[in-house]
Amino acid sequence: MKNKFAKNLGILGLIGLLIKLIGAIYRVPLAIFMSENAVAYYSLAYPWYNILIVISSTSIPAVIAKLTAEAIATDNRKLQDDVLNVSRRLMQLFGLITMVLLIGFSGIISTALGYPESRYSFYVLGIASFFVAQNAAYRGFFQGTQRLELYGVSQLLEQLGRVFLGLGMVVMVSGMAIGDGYVAAAGTSGALFGAVISWGYSISRHRKYYKDHQRVISDFKGVAKKIFTILIPIAIGASIMPLLSIIDGTVVVWRLRDIGLVDDAAVLYSYISFYSSPIINIAQAVFSALEVSLLPMITKSFTQKSESLKHQVNLGVLLSIVLGLPMGLGIWGFSEQILLFLYPTKVDIAIDAASVLSIMGLSIVFFSLFIATTSILQGINQYKRPVLHLFIGAIVKVISAYLLIGIKSVNIDGAAYSTLLAYLVAAGLNLFYVYRTIKPSEEFVKKGLLTLVANIVMILSAKGVFALLDGRLPMRLNLLFSIAVAVVVYGVCIFFGKVITKNDFDNLGEHE
């Protein structure tokens, strides 16, 4: 029998990497067709959009997936249908609210930021937020029923629409010489196109594969209460980091101006938002796949009181370490080369932004742990814990960002360090609580140590090969070859160290 968890993780991981890779590549032509001011307007509008759609893009799907998985575990088909029907109605209302807020307050926010030309981007993103909300209910349902190929394809179609149609609009508008604010809005239009296409796909797949779905709601109030009981803490937790992105886009810019970097503040902030974050997001795609795959499996085992739960927890945490450490160390070790590879026409910016990317790279290690342990805690009905832990991390981030950015020699690097510290604290607290509830096995500890050794060997090998071939091969070819060496070395270490084996997946108890 095929292992359902391994299959879902593989499908979502590959689709997620493809989505993020397309997104990162998308930034390259955007940087060519958009001026630095247009890039700044584009970058300042997105955090506000992200915090308003966080409920529809992450929280609602997670809640629906959990309730749907519980209904399946107890063989309650009526509840399964009710969850989707109620959530669709709620998301129609929420989509209208987010659209009105983004459009209605666009002038106030853009003026307060000091860049009123960014308001056009808010208009476009406001409309996009409505359609993102409509799609959320379907994605959560697909996740809960573990039809994650449908979940993944809907994400891929959204990204393809965003890239090709959004880039087309940028090319068209940039040739009209009508102002950077409109060019930035053209860039954000991809979010609208992608959301509409993805929503249409989700509707068509649901009609095809769930023909026996009943649209009559038997208990609207009861199901709505269940949704809000879980949604509120999850939504608060999911909103914290987007809120901190707004802080990065406002307080960070103000703080940079305070230390005398008035003219360079917006450009320095783009080192995080435009040049580093998309690269970090490529790595984070794998962890999102792990998060989405873990939640319904852990929920089902916890609901049924399955003996497989402890093994599922240990493997989930171990996978986050096995995947997170090499990605984080790789970006840390080759940050400058990666940026020069992607932005060959912006050498000075690539070199200046390299320190920010290297610090952000290390944060991936702790982000991966936080994501995996959050899904585990949500699955065992401890969904308030990750919220509290991330809130504590957020406080650490705000304080450390204010202090570090104020040091002129550190400046924008301080914002990156603050993100690293936030995830370190949140992941550490999550991990402590998980293993206070479910004790780790000796085998898990042993495999964790072997993973650490494998990563040290990997990064030393890659850096050594790059230094040896420096000047003998073009930088780009040298970088690709060194990465290939790192992958082979790490794969060999993991395989012969038996860190992750076929038996680990066979013992999960999830088969199809």
PDB file of C-alpha atoms in Angstrom, residues 71-302:
ATOM      1  CA  ALA A  71     -15.692  14.200  11.096  1.00  0.00           C
ATOM      2  CA  ILE A  72     -14.019  11.547   8.930  1.00  0.00           C
ATOM      3  CA  ALA A  73     -12.395   9.917  11.986  1.00  0.00           C
ATOM      4  CA  THR A  74     -15.822   9.598  13.639  1.00  0.00           C
ATOM      5  CA  ASP A  75     -17.556   8.698  10.349  1.00  0.00           C
ATOM      6  CA  ASN A  76     -19.858  11.741  10.570  1.00  0.00           C
ATOM      7  CA  ARG A  77     -20.630  12.605   6.957  1.00  0.00           C
ATOM      8  CA  LYS A  78     -23.257  15.223   7.793  1.00  0.00           C
ATOM      9  CA  LEU A  79     -20.791  17.198   9.890  1.00  0.00           C
ATOM     10  CA  GLN A  80     -18.255  16.974   7.068  1.00  0.00           C
ATOM     11  CA  ASP A  81     -20.711  18.626   4.657  1.00  0.00           C
ATOM     12  CA  ASP A  82     -21.850  21.202   7.215  1.00  0.00           C
ATOM     13  CA  VAL A  83     -18.285  22.360   7.855  1.00  0.00           C
ATOM     14  CA  LEU A  84     -17.773  23.234   4.194  1.00  0.00           C
ATOM     15  CA  ASN A  85     -21.201  24.837   3.739  1.00  0.00           C
ATOM     16  CA  VAL A  86     -20.931  27.045   6.819  1.00  0.00           C
ATOM     17  CA  SER A  87     -17.354  28.079   6.080  1.00  0.00           C
ATOM     18  CA  ARG A  88     -18.278  29.130   2.533  1.00  0.00           C
ATOM     19  CA  ARG A  89     -20.929  31.504   3.865  1.00  0.00           C
ATOM     20  CA  LEU A  90     -18.591  32.923   6.474  1.00  0.00           C
ATOM     21  CA  MET A  91     -15.832  33.521   3.896  1.00  0.00           C
ATOM     22  CA  GLN A  92     -18.189  35.420   1.601  1.00  0.00           C
ATOM     23  CA  LEU A  93     -18.747  37.903   4.409  1.00  0.00           C
ATOM     24  CA  PHE A  94     -15.087  38.009   5.370  1.00  0.00           C
ATOM     25  CA  GLY A  95     -14.008  38.592   1.773  1.00  0.00           C
ATOM     26  CA  LEU A  96     -16.284  41.622   1.537  1.00  0.00           C
ATOM     27  CA  ILE A  97     -14.885  43.012   4.790  1.00  0.00           C
ATOM     28  CA  THR A  98     -11.232  42.687   3.700  1.00  0.00           C
ATOM     29  CA  MET A  99     -11.978  44.264   0.329  1.00  0.00           C
ATOM     30  CA  VAL A 100     -13.714  47.264   1.921  1.00  0.00           C
ATOM     31  CA  LEU A 101     -10.929  47.744   4.464  1.00  0.00           C
ATOM     32  CA  LEU A 102      -8.078  47.657   1.954  1.00  0.00           C
ATOM     33  CA  ILE A 103      -9.759  49.956  -0.528  1.00  0.00           C
ATOM     34  CA  GLY A 104     -11.385  52.267   2.018  1.00  0.00           C
ATOM     35  CA  PHE A 105      -8.232  52.888   4.074  1.00  0.00           C
ATOM     36  CA  SER A 106      -5.734  52.848   1.199  1.00  0.00           C
ATOM     37  CA  GLY A 107      -5.312  56.625   1.143  1.00  0.00           C
ATOM     38  CA  ILE A 108      -4.801  56.924   4.901  1.00  0.00           C
ATOM     39  CA  ILE A 109      -2.288  54.056   5.091  1.00  0.00           C
ATOM     40  CA  SER A 110      -0.257  55.052   2.025  1.00  0.00           C
ATOM     41  CA  THR A 111      -0.052  58.669   3.199  1.00  0.00           C
ATOM     42  CA  ALA A 112       0.973  57.610   6.713  1.00  0.00           C
ATOM     43  CA  LEU A 113       3.752  55.485   5.235  1.00  0.00           C
ATOM     44  CA  GLY A 114       5.003  58.507   3.339  1.00  0.00           C
ATOM     45  CA  TYR A 115       4.366  56.970  -0.087  1.00  0.00           C
ATOM     46  CA  PRO A 116       0.856  58.003  -1.233  1.00  0.00           C
ATOM     47  CA  GLU A 117       1.534  56.595  -4.718  1.00  0.00           C
ATOM     48  CA  SER A 118       1.253  53.079  -3.253  1.00  0.00           C
ATOM     49  CA  ARG A 119      -2.538  53.483  -2.811  1.00  0.00           C
ATOM     50  CA  TYR A 120      -3.234  52.063  -6.278  1.00  0.00           C
ATOM     51  CA  SER A 121      -1.670  48.780  -5.219  1.00  0.00           C
ATOM     52  CA  PHE A 122      -4.053  48.701  -2.251  1.00  0.00           C
ATOM     53  CA  TYR A 123      -7.041  49.042  -4.620  1.00  0.00           C
ATOM     54  CA  VAL A 124      -6.024  46.010  -6.661  1.00  0.00           C
ATOM     55  CA  LEU A 125      -5.105  43.889  -3.642  1.00  0.00           C
ATOM     56  CA  GLY A 126      -8.437  44.724  -2.012  1.00  0.00           C
ATOM     57  CA  ILE A 127     -10.349  43.114  -4.875  1.00  0.00           C
ATOM     58  CA  ALA A 128      -7.954  40.138  -4.843  1.00  0.00           C
ATOM     59  CA  SER A 129      -8.611  39.555  -1.143  1.00  0.00           C
ATOM     60  CA  PHE A 130     -12.298  38.860  -1.844  1.00  0.00           C
ATOM     61  CA  PHE A 131     -11.539  35.974  -4.198  1.00  0.00           C
ATOM     62  CA  VAL A 132      -8.822  34.557  -1.947  1.00  0.00           C
ATOM     63  CA  ALA A 133     -11.433  34.291   0.797  1.00  0.00           C
ATOM     64  CA  GLN A 134     -13.871  32.436  -1.478  1.00  0.00           C
ATOM     65  CA  ASN A 135     -11.234  29.803  -2.236  1.00  0.00           C
ATOM     66  CA  ALA A 136     -10.243  29.207   1.392  1.00  0.00           C
ATOM     67  CA  ALA A 137     -13.181  26.956   2.259  1.00  0.00           C
ATOM     68  CA  TYR A 138     -12.453  24.598  -0.629  1.00  0.00           C
ATOM     69  CA  ARG A 139      -8.747  24.351   0.157  1.00  0.00           C
ATOM     70  CA  GLY A 140      -9.452  23.479   3.783  1.00  0.00           C
ATOM     71  CA  PHE A 141     -11.924  20.825   2.694  1.00  0.00           C
ATOM     72  CA  PHE A 142      -9.407  19.291   0.272  1.00  0.00           C
ATOM     73  CA  GLN A 143      -6.804  19.276   3.059  1.00  0.00           C
ATOM     74  CA  GLY A 144      -9.133  17.643   5.583  1.00  0.00           C
ATOM     75  CA  THR A 145     -10.156  14.887   3.151  1.00  0.00           C
ATOM     76  CA  GLN A 146      -6.447  14.487   2.255  1.00  0.00           C
ATOM     77  CA  ARG A 147      -6.990  15.239  -1.432  1.00  0.00           C
ATOM     78  CA  LEU A 148      -3.882  17.369  -1.345  1.00  0.00           C
ATOM     79  CA  GLU A 149      -3.213  17.072  -5.055  1.00  0.00           C
ATOM     80  CA  LEU A 150      -6.280  19.304  -5.555  1.00  0.00           C
ATOM     81  CA  TYR A 151      -5.044  21.649  -2.833  1.00  0.00           C
ATOM     82  CA  GLY A 152      -1.629  21.852  -4.490  1.00  0.00           C
ATOM     83  CA  VAL A 153      -2.844  22.372  -8.052  1.00  0.00           C
ATOM     84  CA  SER A 154      -5.105  25.224  -6.914  1.00  0.00           C
ATOM     85  CA  GLN A 155      -2.027  26.895  -5.408  1.00  0.00           C
ATOM     86  CA  LEU A 156      -0.001  26.318  -8.576  1.00  0.00           C
ATOM     87  CA  LEU A 157      -2.694  27.807 -10.816  1.00  0.00           C
ATOM     88  CA  GLU A 158      -2.903  30.838  -8.535  1.00  0.00           C
ATOM     89  CA  GLN A 159       0.841  31.390  -8.873  1.00  0.00           C
ATOM     90  CA  LEU A 160       0.872  30.909 -12.645  1.00  0.00           C
ATOM     91  CA  GLY A 161      -1.932  33.444 -13.040  1.00  0.00           C
ATOM     92  CA  ARG A 162      -0.094  35.823 -10.741  1.00  0.00           C
ATOM     93  CA  VAL A 163       3.167  35.558 -12.675  1.00  0.00           C
ATOM     94  CA  PHE A 164       2.172  35.511 -16.324  1.00  0.00           C
ATOM     95  CA  LEU A 165      -0.802  37.855 -16.237  1.00  0.00           C
ATOM     96  CA  GLY A 166       0.740  40.123 -13.606  1.00  0.00           C
ATOM     97  CA  LEU A 167       4.025  40.409 -15.483  1.00  0.00           C
ATOM     98  CA  GLY A 168       2.135  41.079 -18.702  1.00  0.00           C
ATOM     99  CA  MET A 169       0.361  43.982 -17.034  1.00  0.00           C
ATOM    100  CA  VAL A 170       3.669  45.387 -15.753  1.00  0.00           C
ATOM    101  CA  VAL A 171       5.229  45.235 -19.210  1.00  0.00           C
ATOM    102  CA  MET A 172       2.197  46.943 -20.727  1.00  0.00           C
ATOM    103  CA  VAL A 173       1.821  49.680 -18.091  1.00  0.00           C
ATOM    104  CA  SER A 174       5.550  50.411 -17.751  1.00  0.00           C
ATOM    105  CA  GLY A 175       5.615  51.328 -21.437  1.00  0.00           C
ATOM    106  CA  MET A 176       2.931  53.965 -20.955  1.00  0.00           C
ATOM    107  CA  ALA A 177       5.021  56.320 -18.788  1.00  0.00           C
ATOM    108  CA  ILE A 178       2.090  57.005 -16.442  1.00  0.00           C
ATOM    109  CA  GLY A 179       3.887  56.895 -13.097  1.00  0.00           C
ATOM    110  CA  ASP A 180       5.493  54.411 -10.704  1.00  0.00           C
ATOM    111  CA  GLY A 181       2.327  54.063  -8.618  1.00  0.00           C
ATOM    112  CA  TYR A 182       0.443  52.572 -11.560  1.00  0.00           C
ATOM    113  CA  VAL A 183       3.348  50.291 -12.468  1.00  0.00           C
ATOM    114  CA  ALA A 184       3.367  48.971  -8.891  1.00  0.00           C
ATOM    115  CA  ALA A 185      -0.402  48.381  -9.090  1.00  0.00           C
ATOM    116  CA  ALA A 186       0.116  46.441 -12.319  1.00  0.00           C
ATOM    117  CA  GLY A 187       2.576  44.233 -10.450  1.00  0.00           C
ATOM    118  CA  THR A 188       0.020  43.526  -7.713  1.00  0.00           C
ATOM    119  CA  SER A 189      -2.679  42.736 -10.309  1.00  0.00           C
ATOM    120  CA  GLY A 190      -1.193  39.263 -10.604  1.00  0.00           C
ATOM    121  CA  ALA A 191      -2.624  38.486  -7.144  1.00  0.00           C
ATOM    122  CA  LEU A 192      -6.106  39.249  -8.462  1.00  0.00           C
ATOM    123  CA  PHE A 193      -5.776  37.202 -11.657  1.00  0.00           C
ATOM    124  CA  GLY A 194      -4.312  34.237  -9.785  1.00  0.00           C
ATOM    125  CA  ALA A 195      -7.012  34.255  -7.095  1.00  0.00           C
ATOM    126  CA  VAL A 196      -9.846  34.214  -9.636  1.00  0.00           C
ATOM    127  CA  ILE A 197      -8.310  31.369 -11.670  1.00  0.00           C
ATOM    128  CA  SER A 198      -7.616  29.259  -8.563  1.00  0.00           C
ATOM    129  CA  TRP A 199     -11.130  29.788  -7.195  1.00  0.00           C
ATOM    130  CA  GLY A 200     -12.647  28.637 -10.462  1.00  0.00           C
ATOM    131  CA  TYR A 201     -10.502  25.483 -10.420  1.00  0.00           C
ATOM    132  CA  SER A 202     -11.484  24.622  -6.836  1.00  0.00           C
ATOM    133  CA  ILE A 203     -15.183  24.927  -7.622  1.00  0.00           C
ATOM    134  CA  SER A 204     -14.853  22.670 -10.670  1.00  0.00           C
ATOM    135  CA  ARG A 205     -12.872  19.985  -8.753  1.00  0.00           C
ATOM    136  CA  HIS A 206     -15.340  19.956  -5.876  1.00  0.00           C
ATOM    137  CA  ARG A 207     -18.267  19.483  -8.241  1.00  0.00           C
ATOM    138  CA  LYS A 208     -16.440  16.657 -10.015  1.00  0.00           C
ATOM    139  CA  TYR A 209     -15.115  14.638  -7.058  1.00  0.00           C
ATOM    140  CA  TYR A 210     -17.716  15.352  -4.352  1.00  0.00           C
ATOM    141  CA  LYS A 211     -20.959  14.890  -6.270  1.00  0.00           C
ATOM    142  CA  ASP A 212     -22.782  13.496  -3.220  1.00  0.00           C
ATOM    143  CA  HIS A 213     -22.105  16.646  -1.189  1.00  0.00           C
ATOM    144  CA  GLN A 214     -25.248  17.885   0.561  1.00  0.00           C
ATOM    145  CA  ARG A 215     -25.744  21.676   0.513  1.00  0.00           C
ATOM    146  CA  VAL A 216     -28.467  21.763   3.176  1.00  0.00           C
ATOM    147  CA  ILE A 217     -27.054  22.899   6.535  1.00  0.00           C
ATOM    148  CA  SER A 218     -28.453  20.991   9.510  1.00  0.00           C
ATOM    149  CA  ASP A 219     -26.757  22.938  12.319  1.00  0.00           C
ATOM    150  CA  PHE A 220     -25.400  26.332  11.216  1.00  0.00           C
ATOM    151  CA  LYS A 221     -24.972  27.787  14.725  1.00  0.00           C
ATOM    152  CA  GLY A 222     -23.318  24.665  16.125  1.00  0.00           C
ATOM    153  CA  VAL A 223     -20.802  24.357  13.298  1.00  0.00           C
ATOM    154  CA  ALA A 224     -20.136  28.111  13.220  1.00  0.00           C
ATOM    155  CA  LYS A 225     -19.411  28.001  16.956  1.00  0.00           C
ATOM    156  CA  LYS A 226     -16.938  25.164  16.464  1.00  0.00           C
ATOM    157  CA  ILE A 227     -15.231  27.053  13.652  1.00  0.00           C
ATOM    158  CA  PHE A 228     -14.883  30.265  15.670  1.00  0.00           C
ATOM    159  CA  THR A 229     -13.722  28.414  18.797  1.00  0.00           C
ATOM    160  CA  ILE A 230     -10.717  27.065  16.905  1.00  0.00           C
ATOM    161  CA  LEU A 231     -10.386  29.925  14.418  1.00  0.00           C
ATOM    162  CA  ILE A 232      -9.881  32.783  16.861  1.00  0.00           C
ATOM    163  CA  PRO A 233      -6.615  31.544  18.457  1.00  0.00           C
ATOM    164  CA  ILE A 234      -5.277  30.203  15.154  1.00  0.00           C
ATOM    165  CA  ALA A 235      -6.119  33.449  13.354  1.00  0.00           C
ATOM    166  CA  ILE A 236      -4.451  35.510  16.069  1.00  0.00           C
ATOM    167  CA  GLY A 237      -1.342  33.370  15.811  1.00  0.00           C
ATOM    168  CA  ALA A 238      -1.320  33.490  12.016  1.00  0.00           C
ATOM    169  CA  SER A 239      -1.739  37.270  12.089  1.00  0.00           C
ATOM    170  CA  ILE A 240       1.266  37.928  14.292  1.00  0.00           C
ATOM    171  CA  MET A 241       4.023  37.538  11.678  1.00  0.00           C
ATOM    172  CA  PRO A 242       2.166  39.466   8.918  1.00  0.00           C
ATOM    173  CA  LEU A 243       1.583  42.175  11.531  1.00  0.00           C
ATOM    174  CA  LEU A 244       5.298  42.191  12.189  1.00  0.00           C
ATOM    175  CA  SER A 245       5.875  42.561   8.449  1.00  0.00           C
ATOM    176  CA  ILE A 246       3.890  45.770   8.673  1.00  0.00           C
ATOM    177  CA  ILE A 247       6.101  46.768  11.581  1.00  0.00           C
ATOM    178  CA  ASP A 248       9.111  46.034   9.380  1.00  0.00           C
ATOM    179  CA  GLY A 249       7.595  48.244   6.690  1.00  0.00           C
ATOM    180  CA  THR A 250       6.780  51.130   9.007  1.00  0.00           C
ATOM    181  CA  VAL A 251       8.810  51.092  12.235  1.00  0.00           C
ATOM    182  CA  VAL A 252      11.892  49.761  10.451  1.00  0.00           C
ATOM    183  CA  VAL A 253      11.715  52.508   7.846  1.00  0.00           C
ATOM    184  CA  TRP A 254      11.141  55.145  10.537  1.00  0.00           C
ATOM    185  CA  ARG A 255      14.015  53.745  12.619  1.00  0.00           C
ATOM    186  CA  LEU A 256      16.360  53.831   9.637  1.00  0.00           C
ATOM    187  CA  ARG A 257      15.436  57.458   9.087  1.00  0.00           C
ATOM    188  CA  ASP A 258      16.100  58.169  12.772  1.00  0.00           C
ATOM    189  CA  ILE A 259      19.733  57.120  12.374  1.00  0.00           C
ATOM    190  CA  GLY A 260      20.209  59.352   9.344  1.00  0.00           C
ATOM    191  CA  LEU A 261      19.405  56.988   6.466  1.00  0.00           C
ATOM    192  CA  VAL A 262      16.516  59.145   5.244  1.00  0.00           C
ATOM    193  CA  ASP A 263      16.997  58.782   1.493  1.00  0.00           C
ATOM    194  CA  ASP A 264      17.943  55.083   1.629  1.00  0.00           C
ATOM    195  CA  ALA A 265      15.288  53.776   4.070  1.00  0.00           C
ATOM    196  CA  ALA A 266      12.828  52.354   1.515  1.00  0.00           C
ATOM    197  CA  VAL A 267      15.600  50.809  -0.582  1.00  0.00           C
ATOM    198  CA  LEU A 268      17.197  49.209   2.488  1.00  0.00           C
ATOM    199  CA  TYR A 269      13.827  47.755   3.481  1.00  0.00           C
ATOM    200  CA  SER A 270      13.560  46.198   0.021  1.00  0.00           C
ATOM    201  CA  TYR A 271      16.644  44.114   0.931  1.00  0.00           C
ATOM    202  CA  ILE A 272      14.281  42.144   3.162  1.00  0.00           C
ATOM    203  CA  SER A 273      10.926  42.414   1.405  1.00  0.00           C
ATOM    204  CA  PHE A 274      11.963  42.189  -2.247  1.00  0.00           C
ATOM    205  CA  TYR A 275      15.404  40.580  -2.444  1.00  0.00           C
ATOM    206  CA  SER A 276      15.535  38.186   0.542  1.00  0.00           C
ATOM    207  CA  SER A 277      11.981  37.132   1.434  1.00  0.00           C
ATOM    208  CA  PRO A 278      11.138  35.504  -1.938  1.00  0.00           C
ATOM    209  CA  ILE A 279      14.262  33.329  -1.654  1.00  0.00           C
ATOM    210  CA  ILE A 280      13.408  32.381   1.925  1.00  0.00           C
ATOM    211  CA  ASN A 281       9.863  31.594   0.801  1.00  0.00           C
ATOM    212  CA  ILE A 282      11.181  29.004  -1.666  1.00  0.00           C
ATOM    213  CA  ALA A 283      12.604  27.010   1.233  1.00  0.00           C
ATOM    214  CA  GLN A 284       9.517  27.610   3.354  1.00  0.00           C
ATOM    215  CA  ALA A 285       7.323  25.950   0.710  1.00  0.00           C
ATOM    216  CA  VAL A 286       8.518  22.532   1.835  1.00  0.00           C
ATOM    217  CA  PHE A 287       7.621  23.274   5.440  1.00  0.00           C
ATOM    218  CA  SER A 288       4.186  24.479   4.420  1.00  0.00           C
ATOM    219  CA  ALA A 289       3.731  21.106   2.712  1.00  0.00           C
ATOM    220  CA  LEU A 290       4.795  19.385   5.934  1.00  0.00           C
ATOM    221  CA  GLU A 291       2.372  21.543   7.941  1.00  0.00           C
ATOM    222  CA  VAL A 292      -0.576  20.826   5.642  1.00  0.00           C
ATOM    223  CA  SER A 293       0.179  17.078   5.553  1.00  0.00           C
ATOM    224  CA  LEU A 294       0.719  16.703   9.315  1.00  0.00           C
ATOM    225  CA  LEU A 295      -2.442  18.397  10.605  1.00  0.00           C
ATOM    226  CA  PRO A 296      -5.139  15.975   9.315  1.00  0.00           C
ATOM    227  CA  MET A 297      -2.975  12.927  10.143  1.00  0.00           C
ATOM    228  CA  ILE A 298      -2.246  14.038  13.722  1.00  0.00           C
ATOM    229  CA  THR A 299      -5.885  15.111  14.225  1.00  0.00           C
ATOM    230  CA  LYS A 300      -7.204  11.739  13.067  1.00  0.00           C
ATOM    231  CA  SER A 301      -4.788   9.750  15.269  1.00  0.00           C
ATOM    232  CA  PHE A 302      -5.461  11.929  18.309  1.00  0.00           C
TER     233      PHE A 302
END
